Short mmCIF file of C-alpha atoms and ligand atoms in Angstrom, two decimals:
data_model
loop_
_atom_site.label_atom_id
_atom_site.label_comp_id
_atom_site.label_asym_id
_atom_site.label_seq_id
_atom_site.Cartn_x
_atom_site.Cartn_y
_atom_site.Cartn_z
CA MET A 50 110.39 146.80 56.36
CA LYS A 51 112.71 143.92 55.73
CA LYS A 52 112.84 143.29 59.47
CA LEU A 53 109.06 143.21 59.71
CA ILE A 54 108.75 140.64 56.93
CA LEU A 55 111.33 138.44 58.58
CA LEU A 56 109.46 138.68 61.84
CA ALA A 57 106.19 137.70 60.23
CA ALA A 58 107.78 134.73 58.51
CA ALA A 59 109.47 133.53 61.68
CA LEU A 60 106.40 133.66 63.91
CA PRO A 61 103.76 130.98 63.81
CA SER A 62 101.24 133.61 64.93
CA LEU A 63 98.29 134.04 62.62
CA ALA A 64 97.94 137.75 63.26
CA PHE A 65 98.74 138.39 59.61
CA ALA A 66 96.84 135.44 58.19
CA ALA A 67 94.05 135.82 55.68
CA PRO A 68 90.77 133.94 55.92
CA ILE A 69 90.68 130.45 54.44
CA THR A 70 89.97 130.59 50.73
CA GLN A 71 90.01 126.86 49.98
CA SER A 72 86.67 125.17 50.53
CA PRO A 73 86.33 122.38 53.10
CA ALA A 74 85.89 120.00 50.15
CA GLN A 75 89.20 121.13 48.62
CA LEU A 76 90.95 120.75 51.97
CA ARG A 77 89.36 117.30 52.37
CA ASP A 78 90.56 116.14 48.97
CA ALA A 79 94.06 117.47 49.50
CA ALA A 80 94.30 115.59 52.80
CA LEU A 81 93.01 112.39 51.23
CA GLU A 82 95.56 112.66 48.42
CA GLY A 83 98.62 113.74 50.21
CA ASP A 84 98.56 114.17 53.97
CA THR A 85 101.93 113.27 55.48
CA VAL A 86 101.60 115.07 58.82
CA ALA A 87 99.58 112.33 60.51
CA TRP A 88 101.87 109.47 59.50
CA THR A 89 104.99 111.45 60.42
CA MET A 90 103.56 112.22 63.84
CA LEU A 91 102.33 108.66 64.43
CA GLU A 92 105.64 107.17 63.34
CA GLY A 93 107.59 109.68 65.41
CA LEU A 94 105.63 109.27 68.63
CA THR A 95 105.62 105.47 68.54
CA THR A 96 109.30 105.30 67.55
CA GLU A 97 110.90 108.10 69.56
CA VAL A 98 108.81 107.63 72.71
CA GLY A 99 107.25 104.14 72.46
CA GLN A 100 104.84 103.08 75.21
CA ARG A 101 103.44 105.93 77.30
CA LEU A 102 102.04 104.57 80.54
CA ALA A 103 100.16 107.33 82.36
CA GLY A 104 101.99 109.16 85.13
CA THR A 105 105.40 107.62 84.31
CA GLU A 106 108.54 109.18 82.90
CA ALA A 107 107.59 107.74 79.49
CA GLU A 108 104.41 109.77 79.42
CA ALA A 109 106.39 112.86 80.50
CA ARG A 110 108.74 112.28 77.55
CA ALA A 111 105.68 112.07 75.29
CA ARG A 112 104.50 115.48 76.52
CA ALA A 113 107.90 117.00 75.84
CA TRP A 114 107.90 115.35 72.40
CA ALA A 115 104.41 116.68 71.64
CA VAL A 116 105.29 120.23 72.72
CA ARG A 117 108.29 120.15 70.36
CA GLU A 118 106.29 118.76 67.43
CA LEU A 119 103.30 121.06 67.83
CA THR A 120 105.62 124.05 68.07
CA ARG A 121 107.56 122.91 65.01
CA LEU A 122 104.29 122.55 63.11
CA GLY A 123 103.50 126.19 63.83
CA PHE A 124 100.66 125.95 66.34
CA ALA A 125 100.09 128.84 68.74
CA ASN A 126 99.79 128.74 72.52
CA VAL A 127 101.48 125.33 72.86
CA HIS A 128 101.64 124.39 76.54
CA VAL A 129 101.17 121.66 79.13
CA GLU A 130 98.44 121.73 81.76
CA PRO A 131 99.64 119.39 84.53
CA PHE A 132 97.52 117.42 86.98
CA ASP A 133 98.21 114.79 89.63
CA MET A 134 97.03 111.19 89.57
CA PRO A 135 97.63 107.86 91.33
CA VAL A 136 100.05 105.68 89.37
CA TRP A 137 100.09 101.89 89.04
CA VAL A 138 102.96 100.03 87.34
CA ARG A 139 103.25 96.45 86.14
CA GLY A 140 105.50 93.83 87.77
CA GLU A 141 106.17 90.16 87.12
CA GLU A 142 103.37 88.17 85.51
CA HIS A 143 103.03 84.38 85.27
CA ALA A 144 100.19 81.88 85.39
CA GLU A 145 100.83 78.16 85.72
CA ILE A 146 98.57 75.16 85.87
CA LEU A 147 100.04 72.98 88.64
CA SER A 148 97.61 70.06 88.22
CA PRO A 149 96.26 67.98 86.62
CA PHE A 150 98.24 69.00 83.49
CA PRO A 151 101.16 71.25 84.50
CA GLN A 152 101.85 74.04 82.01
CA SER A 153 102.23 77.81 81.70
CA LEU A 154 99.53 80.16 80.50
CA VAL A 155 100.06 83.65 79.08
CA VAL A 156 98.68 86.31 81.41
CA THR A 157 98.95 90.06 81.95
CA ALA A 158 97.84 92.14 84.90
CA LEU A 159 94.78 94.33 84.59
CA GLY A 160 95.18 97.96 85.61
CA ASN A 161 95.07 98.43 89.40
CA SER A 162 95.52 94.68 89.94
CA GLY A 163 96.53 93.79 93.47
CA ALA A 164 99.86 92.05 94.00
CA SER A 165 100.54 88.44 94.88
CA PRO A 166 103.59 87.46 96.90
CA ALA A 167 106.68 87.10 94.71
CA SER A 168 106.10 83.36 94.81
CA GLY A 169 102.50 83.77 93.62
CA VAL A 170 99.16 82.58 95.02
CA GLU A 171 98.18 78.92 94.60
CA ALA A 172 94.56 77.83 94.58
CA GLU A 173 91.93 75.78 92.84
CA VAL A 174 90.31 77.43 89.81
CA VAL A 175 86.56 78.02 89.77
CA ALA A 176 85.13 79.04 86.40
CA PHE A 177 82.13 81.19 85.50
CA GLU A 178 80.83 81.86 82.02
CA THR A 179 79.62 85.34 82.86
CA VAL A 180 79.77 88.01 85.53
CA ALA A 181 76.12 87.27 86.26
CA ALA A 182 76.99 83.64 87.01
CA LEU A 183 79.73 84.79 89.40
CA GLU A 184 77.30 87.19 91.00
CA ALA A 185 74.79 84.38 91.55
CA ALA A 186 77.36 81.98 93.03
CA PRO A 187 77.45 81.42 96.81
CA GLU A 188 80.52 82.68 98.63
CA SER A 189 81.35 79.11 99.59
CA ALA A 190 81.99 78.30 95.91
CA VAL A 191 84.47 81.15 95.53
CA ARG A 192 86.25 81.62 98.88
CA GLY A 193 89.96 80.79 98.74
CA LYS A 194 89.87 80.10 94.99
CA ILE A 195 91.11 81.71 91.80
CA VAL A 196 88.10 82.84 89.78
CA PHE A 197 88.17 82.43 86.00
CA ILE A 198 85.61 84.38 83.97
CA ASP A 199 85.34 82.93 80.48
CA HIS A 200 83.34 85.50 78.63
CA HIS A 201 83.54 85.68 74.84
CA MET A 202 83.63 88.83 72.76
CA ALA A 203 82.76 89.03 69.07
CA PRO A 204 83.97 91.71 66.65
CA THR A 205 81.54 94.38 65.47
CA GLN A 206 82.00 97.23 63.04
CA ASP A 207 81.04 99.89 65.57
CA GLY A 208 82.76 98.34 68.58
CA SER A 209 79.45 98.20 70.37
CA GLY A 210 80.34 94.99 72.19
CA TYR A 211 83.02 96.63 74.32
CA GLY A 212 80.65 98.03 76.93
CA GLN A 213 78.90 94.71 77.39
CA PHE A 214 81.85 92.38 76.93
CA GLY A 215 84.16 94.54 79.01
CA ALA A 216 82.14 93.86 82.18
CA PRO A 217 84.22 90.86 83.32
CA ARG A 218 87.32 93.03 83.27
CA ARG A 219 85.76 96.09 84.84
CA THR A 220 83.58 94.55 87.55
CA GLY A 221 84.58 90.87 87.75
CA PRO A 222 87.64 91.39 89.97
CA SER A 223 85.74 93.36 92.65
CA LEU A 224 82.96 90.81 92.67
CA ALA A 225 85.44 87.92 92.99
CA SER A 226 87.31 89.63 95.83
CA ARG A 227 84.12 90.40 97.69
CA LYS A 228 83.26 86.69 97.66
CA GLY A 229 86.67 85.78 99.07
CA ALA A 230 88.62 84.81 95.94
CA VAL A 231 92.43 84.98 96.24
CA GLY A 232 92.91 85.86 92.58
CA VAL A 233 91.01 86.33 89.35
CA VAL A 234 91.75 85.78 85.68
CA VAL A 235 89.45 86.76 82.82
CA ARG A 236 89.46 85.72 79.20
CA SER A 237 90.95 88.75 77.42
CA ILE A 238 88.47 91.32 76.19
CA GLY A 239 89.64 90.84 72.62
CA THR A 240 88.63 89.36 69.29
CA ASP A 241 91.90 87.80 68.10
CA HIS A 242 93.30 84.33 68.52
CA HIS A 243 96.87 85.36 69.16
CA ARG A 244 98.71 84.54 72.36
CA ASN A 245 98.57 88.18 73.38
CA PRO A 246 96.69 89.06 76.54
CA HIS A 247 94.69 92.31 76.55
CA THR A 248 95.23 94.56 79.53
CA GLY A 249 92.90 97.40 80.51
CA VAL A 250 91.76 99.21 83.57
CA GLN A 251 89.56 97.90 86.33
CA SER A 252 88.78 99.69 89.55
CA TRP A 253 88.17 98.18 92.95
CA ALA A 254 84.74 98.92 94.35
CA ALA A 255 84.75 100.82 97.65
CA GLY A 256 85.98 98.72 100.55
CA VAL A 257 87.06 95.77 98.38
CA GLN A 258 90.44 94.15 99.07
CA PRO A 259 92.61 94.27 95.92
CA ILE A 260 93.63 90.79 94.72
CA PRO A 261 95.81 89.74 91.79
CA ALA A 262 93.67 90.29 88.67
CA GLY A 263 94.86 89.26 85.22
CA ALA A 264 93.74 88.60 81.67
CA LEU A 265 94.64 85.37 79.87
CA SER A 266 95.18 85.52 76.12
CA VAL A 267 92.20 84.08 74.24
CA PRO A 268 94.01 80.82 73.26
CA ASP A 269 95.15 80.39 76.88
CA ALA A 270 91.64 80.98 78.20
CA GLU A 271 90.39 78.33 75.78
CA GLN A 272 93.15 75.96 76.93
CA LEU A 273 92.13 76.51 80.57
CA GLN A 274 88.52 75.86 79.63
CA ARG A 275 89.47 72.55 77.98
CA ILE A 276 91.51 71.53 81.02
CA LEU A 277 88.57 72.36 83.31
CA SER A 278 86.20 70.41 81.07
CA ARG A 279 88.09 67.19 81.92
CA GLY A 280 86.29 67.42 85.27
CA GLN A 281 89.24 67.19 87.66
CA PRO A 282 90.14 69.92 90.15
CA VAL A 283 92.52 72.40 88.49
CA ARG A 284 95.15 74.15 90.59
CA MET A 285 96.79 77.35 89.39
CA ARG A 286 99.67 79.46 90.59
CA LEU A 287 99.12 83.12 89.71
CA THR A 288 102.03 85.53 90.10
CA LEU A 289 101.31 89.22 89.51
CA THR A 290 103.48 91.78 91.30
CA PRO A 291 102.37 95.24 90.16
CA ARG A 292 102.84 98.24 92.46
CA ASN A 293 101.05 101.46 93.26
CA ILE A 294 103.79 104.09 93.26
CA GLY A 295 101.70 106.94 94.65
CA THR A 296 100.69 110.29 93.26
CA ARG A 297 102.60 111.46 90.19
CA GLN A 298 102.20 114.19 87.62
CA SER A 299 100.54 113.76 84.26
CA GLY A 300 99.36 116.52 81.94
CA ASN A 301 97.37 117.59 78.90
CA VAL A 302 99.23 119.11 75.96
CA VAL A 303 97.33 121.97 74.32
CA ALA A 304 97.88 123.77 71.00
CA GLU A 305 95.77 126.25 69.07
CA VAL A 306 94.91 127.62 65.69
CA PRO A 307 93.65 131.03 66.83
CA GLY A 308 90.39 132.12 65.23
CA SER A 309 89.57 135.57 63.91
CA ASP A 310 86.33 135.90 65.89
CA PRO A 311 86.80 135.20 69.61
CA ALA A 312 83.06 135.60 70.21
CA ALA A 313 82.32 132.64 67.91
CA GLY A 314 83.75 130.17 70.43
CA VAL A 315 86.32 127.41 70.46
CA ILE A 316 86.26 123.96 68.83
CA VAL A 317 88.14 121.35 70.86
CA ILE A 318 89.41 118.17 69.20
CA GLY A 319 92.11 115.67 70.11
CA GLY A 320 93.15 112.24 71.25
CA HIS A 321 94.99 110.82 74.24
CA LEU A 322 98.74 110.83 74.50
CA ASP A 323 99.08 108.07 77.08
CA SER A 324 98.91 104.38 76.20
CA TRP A 325 99.09 101.03 77.90
CA ASP A 326 102.61 99.77 78.39
CA LEU A 327 102.56 96.49 76.42
CA GLY A 328 102.76 97.82 72.85
CA THR A 329 103.64 101.26 71.50
CA GLY A 330 100.09 102.59 71.59
CA ALA A 331 99.88 103.12 67.83
CA ILE A 332 96.15 102.56 67.36
CA ASP A 333 95.38 103.50 70.98
CA ASN A 334 95.93 106.36 70.65
CA ALA A 335 98.88 107.82 68.77
CA ALA A 336 96.53 107.54 65.78
CA GLY A 337 93.94 109.90 67.27
CA VAL A 338 96.67 112.35 68.30
CA ALA A 339 98.06 112.32 64.76
CA ILE A 340 94.73 112.49 62.92
CA THR A 341 93.33 115.47 64.81
CA THR A 342 96.63 117.34 64.81
CA ALA A 343 97.04 116.83 61.06
CA ALA A 344 93.51 118.09 60.40
CA ALA A 345 94.00 121.25 62.47
CA HIS A 346 97.39 121.80 60.84
CA ARG A 347 95.99 121.57 57.32
CA ILE A 348 93.32 124.16 58.11
CA MET A 349 95.94 126.42 59.71
CA GLN A 350 98.12 126.19 56.59
CA ALA A 351 95.17 127.31 54.46
CA GLY A 352 94.47 130.50 56.43
CA GLN A 353 92.79 131.72 59.58
CA PRO A 354 89.47 130.12 60.55
CA ARG A 355 86.69 132.10 62.19
CA ARG A 356 86.69 129.93 65.33
CA THR A 357 89.71 128.92 67.32
CA ILE A 358 90.58 125.24 66.81
CA ARG A 359 92.16 123.84 69.94
CA VAL A 360 93.93 120.48 69.86
CA VAL A 361 94.21 118.77 73.24
CA LEU A 362 96.40 115.69 73.63
CA PHE A 363 95.11 114.24 76.86
CA GLY A 364 97.17 112.52 79.52
CA ALA A 365 96.11 109.49 81.52
CA GLU A 366 93.01 108.37 79.64
CA GLU A 367 93.66 104.66 80.07
CA PRO A 368 93.71 104.44 83.88
CA GLY A 369 90.45 106.35 84.18
CA VAL A 370 90.13 109.50 82.00
CA PHE A 371 92.11 111.62 84.49
CA GLY A 372 93.23 114.05 81.77
CA GLY A 373 89.80 114.50 80.22
CA GLN A 374 88.26 115.17 83.61
CA ALA A 375 91.04 117.57 84.64
CA TYR A 376 90.59 119.47 81.38
CA PHE A 377 86.84 119.81 81.87
CA ASP A 378 87.19 120.85 85.51
CA ARG A 379 89.71 123.51 84.60
CA HIS A 380 87.93 124.99 81.58
CA HIS A 381 84.21 124.36 81.58
CA GLN A 382 83.29 127.52 83.43
CA GLY A 383 85.60 129.97 81.71
CA ASP A 384 85.92 128.78 78.11
CA ASN A 385 83.32 129.24 75.38
CA VAL A 386 83.68 125.77 73.88
CA VAL A 387 81.01 125.28 71.21
CA LEU A 388 81.90 121.92 69.64
CA VAL A 389 83.94 118.88 70.72
CA GLY A 390 85.16 115.64 69.12
CA GLU A 391 87.80 113.03 69.97
CA SER A 392 89.43 110.40 67.74
CA ASP A 393 90.10 107.31 69.88
CA PHE A 394 89.22 104.15 68.00
CA GLY A 395 92.27 103.40 65.90
CA ALA A 396 93.01 104.44 62.33
CA ASP A 397 90.82 102.29 60.13
CA ARG A 398 88.48 104.16 57.82
CA VAL A 399 85.73 106.36 59.15
CA TRP A 400 82.43 104.82 58.05
CA ARG A 401 79.85 106.79 60.03
CA VAL A 402 79.32 110.26 61.46
CA ASN A 403 77.10 110.97 64.43
CA ILE A 404 76.28 114.61 65.00
CA THR A 405 74.66 116.18 68.05
CA LEU A 406 73.84 119.84 67.46
CA ALA A 407 71.09 122.20 68.54
CA PRO A 408 68.00 121.97 66.30
CA ALA A 409 68.79 125.51 65.12
CA ASN A 410 72.15 124.23 63.82
CA ALA A 411 70.70 121.45 61.66
CA ALA A 412 72.19 123.07 58.57
CA VAL A 413 75.72 122.77 59.99
CA GLY A 414 75.19 119.05 60.47
CA ASP A 415 73.80 118.70 56.96
CA ARG A 416 76.81 120.48 55.45
CA VAL A 417 79.22 118.25 57.40
CA ALA A 418 77.36 115.09 56.36
CA ALA A 419 77.43 116.19 52.70
CA LEU A 420 81.17 116.83 52.88
CA LEU A 421 81.77 113.37 54.34
CA ALA A 422 79.60 111.40 51.92
CA PRO A 423 82.26 111.31 49.15
CA LEU A 424 84.59 109.60 51.66
CA GLY A 425 82.08 106.77 51.99
CA ILE A 426 80.86 107.98 55.36
CA VAL A 427 77.20 107.49 56.23
CA ARG A 428 75.25 109.66 58.62
CA GLY A 429 74.22 107.81 61.75
CA THR A 430 71.10 108.41 63.78
CA GLY A 431 72.77 108.08 67.17
CA ALA A 432 74.02 110.75 69.55
CA ALA A 433 77.65 111.83 69.44
CA ASN A 434 79.43 111.36 72.77
CA ALA A 435 82.81 112.93 71.89
CA GLY A 436 84.91 110.05 73.24
CA ALA A 437 86.10 109.41 76.78
CA ASP A 438 88.18 112.57 77.17
CA LEU A 439 85.71 115.08 75.74
CA GLY A 440 82.63 113.18 76.92
CA PRO A 441 82.22 115.47 79.95
CA TRP A 442 81.61 118.40 77.55
CA SER A 443 79.12 116.48 75.49
CA ARG A 444 77.27 115.40 78.64
CA ALA A 445 77.25 119.03 79.77
CA GLY A 446 75.31 119.89 76.59
CA VAL A 447 78.06 121.08 74.25
CA ALA A 448 77.58 120.14 70.58
CA ALA A 449 79.61 117.09 69.51
CA ILE A 450 80.64 115.18 66.40
CA ASP A 451 81.83 111.55 66.37
CA LEU A 452 83.66 110.21 63.34
CA ASN A 453 83.28 106.47 63.88
CA GLN A 454 86.04 104.25 62.56
CA ASP A 455 85.59 100.70 61.39
CA GLY A 456 86.23 98.71 64.55
CA THR A 457 86.14 95.23 63.03
CA ARG A 458 89.81 94.52 63.81
CA TYR A 459 90.32 97.09 66.57
CA PHE A 460 89.88 94.62 69.42
CA ASP A 461 92.38 92.22 67.81
CA TYR A 462 95.15 94.59 68.92
CA HIS A 463 93.62 96.86 71.57
CA HIS A 464 95.69 96.97 74.79
CA THR A 465 98.05 94.19 73.63
CA PRO A 466 101.78 94.00 72.81
CA ASP A 467 100.59 93.99 69.18
CA ASP A 468 99.36 97.59 69.22
CA THR A 469 102.22 98.77 67.02
CA LEU A 470 102.76 101.02 64.01
CA ASP A 471 102.56 98.29 61.37
CA LYS A 472 98.85 97.81 62.21
CA VAL A 473 98.06 101.26 60.79
CA ASP A 474 97.20 101.47 57.10
CA PRO A 475 98.49 104.81 55.75
CA VAL A 476 95.68 105.03 53.18
CA GLN A 477 92.96 104.64 55.80
CA LEU A 478 94.84 107.03 58.08
CA ARG A 479 94.64 109.71 55.36
CA GLN A 480 90.91 109.08 54.97
CA ASN A 481 90.58 109.83 58.70
CA VAL A 482 92.54 113.06 58.31
CA ALA A 483 90.38 114.03 55.32
CA ALA A 484 87.19 113.44 57.32
CA TRP A 485 88.37 115.45 60.32
CA THR A 486 89.73 118.24 58.09
CA ALA A 487 86.42 118.65 56.25
CA THR A 488 84.38 118.47 59.44
CA ILE A 489 86.43 120.94 61.42
CA ALA A 490 86.96 123.33 58.49
CA ALA A 491 83.20 123.51 57.93
CA ALA A 492 82.43 123.98 61.61
CA ALA A 493 85.21 126.48 62.26
CA ASP A 494 84.04 128.76 59.46
CA ALA A 495 80.29 128.23 59.92
CA PRO A 496 78.69 131.69 59.63
CA GLU A 497 75.91 130.90 62.11
CA ALA A 498 76.36 130.71 65.89
CA ILE A 499 77.01 127.16 67.14
CA GLU A 500 74.66 126.74 70.06
CA ARG A 501 74.49 124.33 72.95
CA ALA A 502 73.05 121.03 71.76
CA GLY A 503 70.87 120.49 74.79
CA PRO A 504 70.63 120.34 78.57
CA PRO A 505 73.24 118.46 80.62
CA ARG A 506 72.69 114.69 80.81
CA ALA A 507 74.05 111.93 83.00
CA ALA A 508 76.95 109.67 82.07
CA ARG A 509 75.83 106.37 80.58
ZN1 ZN B 299 92.12 104.99 73.79
#
């Protein structure tokens, strides 16, 4: 008997666990008051691993770290699901105005940037206010030049400008190369006025020759604009020497709180483990990793939910959602996933919930919205898209919940050297954990079946 008790205490397995007796509201309030799991995880990952560029040894160390932590926290079925991906790494990065006013500008390479010679490329700068202006320009205006796209982004609470304002970064380089440019720099897709450039991925369109492609910090882009406005030809030397190092392994880290009713389906939540290499990836996305893990952990501590809660910490989101796609490809035919949601917009307070459920499940959505209202969270009228990594599930018709964080300052730090732990407010972090805890506790123990939200739809 003694032996049996010891065994039960030593195993994280929930085979002996009782159903959850605390209400989702009680779990929510306890998280809001006193969660320490999220901060501990966020502090640990950013301190003990640091930056986690996808496909590199740093990201591999993050997976090993996550497996250790999730195991220590008592999750079941902790494992890594590896996948292969092409890996790009940063090199030297300099931008200099050679004439008429010689000076250095702060630049960083965009993901998948082509490489210049070690001595850089030198050319006259041609500026465009928008991608559309570049698109409309004749090749003769661009050939042999360094293109500068000076496109401003303004902060919004819901981050809605990113899709529109991100276009220069995502499509500008291919367009510039196609017209014969020898290099391209964009004004950073950011809302701060610090001398920190914002990196981020861009992909070369089919058949396009990669060229050096960088982002200037916002003050440096404004400086270049003032220099150009003097009306004299401006020559720049752009030195970016990143490398493609071939196919490497990344992976998704998976952990579970096993449910008591396998037929009720699985809820998948998570964030992405990889980050850009300039900061320590605190808001993007150690925060999402920590928030969703802490929520699942709190529910697990309270008892056994009806549905399995699966936490997936995705690899390689930043260079193109490789982990999210690999996870969907591997599981979408075999696994009965009934609800998905990703946290990937920092750690400022959740202000809105968007819920996409089947009409028959309207009551589930109403219960979740009622649980979130005391946290100051309003119910939105938009569709939930489950974030980049779980978006494929949402587009396939699986029910989804988005807990939208206040994004007003998110793009001050996003993808910069300034994405570090001190930018996270522990009080707002706990509010995030409280919101996810209440949402997932209510959904995991919902007595009704959670149905598909609708037919598959195309990516936006
Ligand atoms: Zn992210």
